Amino acid sequence: MIPLNVRTDRSLIRAAARSRRYVTVRFVAPEAPPRAGRAPVNVAIVLDRSGSMGGEKFVLARQAAERALAMLRPEDRFALVVYDTEIDVLAPSTPAVPEAKRHALSALASIGPRGGTDLGGGWLRGCEQVALHASGELVNRCLLLTDGQANHGITDPGELARHAAALRERGVRTSTFGVGSDFDERLLGGMSDAGGGNSYFLDHPARIPEMITSELGEALEVVMRDAALEVTLPAGARAEPLQRFRWRHIEGDNELRVELGDLVSAQEMAVTIAIELPRGEAGETAAAGFALSDRDHATAGGPVELRWTWAGHPQNDRQPRDRTVDREVATLYAARARAEATERNRHGDYEGARRVLRRTADRILSYAGNDPELHRIASELLAETETFAAPMPAMAMKAAYYSADAVMRERAPSGRAKRGDGSPPSRT
Amino acid sequence: MQPTDDTTYDLAELADLADVSPRTVRYYIQQGLLPSPGARGPGARYDRAHLDRLRLIRRLQREHLPLAEIRRRLEELDAESVRALAEAPASYRPGSSALEYVQRLLAGEARPSGVAPARSLRATLQAQQDATRVAPPAPPQAVPDRSQWERITLAPDVELHVRRPLSRGENKLVERLIEAARTIFRQEGP
């Protein structure tokens, strides 16, 4: 059973008004079982071979594929797809035995960059290869690498995201890798967001092999598939996560389910929930329950109960705050503000970008008291105001997009999972 | 050993047979998903009905249903239906419906070899349809002879009746309908 560290920012709530509180649930996924015990992976690697991938990019993509295949064992499956305006399934899904790997890599060696980009078609062929052999026992994933836009076939980012979501629901997740400055981060980010996978920004082609093998390495170390946090709320309460996780709220029975995706060995995870609590009788309490589940375990952690006590306004105003929760909340709102400011900047709304950053910094300062960390979070936002309030070059915009996205998904800045070192899941 | 109708188990045996931990069993009892056994403490005995129910709960959890939804469904089922559903062959195979989905899309995208022309309007419309369409019809599954109707409250005097079990896609439509209806009643209500 995984210990859950559950904290709320303030434990008194208002008897005479609705209260907004925050809860952070922290835990660390277990260490991986010995390699022999891990779930086999079923992956497709989809590579853009359009003209723009010329030069070192495609060489590095080939290298990435080579290293990726080296990580796999015969009980794993892989498929290799390349696309420009044509889609070529170089290696249909096959068990990762040495001969199959050699064959695939030699086919890849004869490929060079060519035409335009049917990103949707290439990706769907990759998903098809995964789907041909997908099962509940495997980690089923499609990895898509591109440096450009989708300019053939399905080009609408919304449509691609919808298909990614549909495939996620059917057990096939999508992770995306964007290289350089010309790709559309919202298109790729949208696909991996909806697709339940991970998003990577490779600012330099040299990072291609490293990040593809990192993602595959994580797929090989999944210890909790389809992890979810289940929250039982008190009557009359509403809640939602602050991070970018898929979630469902069953109103009538007051249950919130937050989908955390596949978690890897020793992954550190924190879910912060904003909860609105109803009025009540002073002295009485309202309780919420928190439990962790995954595909194989109905209860993988918890349930842990958290209680708030109704009290008058003066006691509420005077009560102590749990700063660890405040800092989590501030960090997340700051990331949201940066993400919004990036979009406004993209549309030339510099005044709007400035406003959203300032407003968020002010909000944080309103509860910062004399906590140095909270002050730091606010001042960093303010320091970046002028950067967001002037035209941003493409690379800077991508860096801002992916950085905010990583925070909002509880991932490390590189896009990798956050890993614990075995110490208790508490920041202080 | 095949369980017969009058076999009883202790907590450890029950948990073992259902492939869950004893703690999980206690949690389900606490959450009202499983009836508590006759006695309490180490002498407690569980029966075949407990086992069937536990297996069904597990199965439904694997299909990503939240506990509240599972509880609601179980309330409508008698012991026989619980057993039938717990033992029905698995109809959810992630690969097959993902494959159907992708192949339908790709078929809409099919083009002759060589340089691809711009997508035809028909292909675009097909892809649009596929994108907005909900899950393909579930493959035929063993359905108990008796279907169960679930009553969902939309407002103090308004109910929605839904015949269970539904396919995944239909479940999603129902969820949307409930959200929309409740929003309307909240907004316009007293």
Short mmCIF file of N, CA, C and O in Angstrom, two decimals, chain B residues 175 178 189:
data_model
loop_
_atom_site.label_atom_id
_atom_site.label_comp_id
_atom_site.label_asym_id
_atom_site.label_seq_id
_atom_site.Cartn_x
_atom_site.Cartn_y
_atom_site.Cartn_z
N GLU B 175 -23.94 10.68 -19.38
CA GLU B 175 -23.26 11.62 -18.47
C GLU B 175 -23.47 13.05 -18.92
O GLU B 175 -23.75 13.95 -18.13
N ILE B 178 -26.96 14.24 -18.27
CA ILE B 178 -27.18 14.54 -16.85
C ILE B 178 -26.58 15.90 -16.47
O ILE B 178 -27.21 16.72 -15.82
N GLY B 189 -33.78 26.96 -11.46
CA GLY B 189 -34.55 26.47 -10.29
C GLY B 189 -34.79 27.53 -9.24
O GLY B 189 -34.26 28.64 -9.34
#
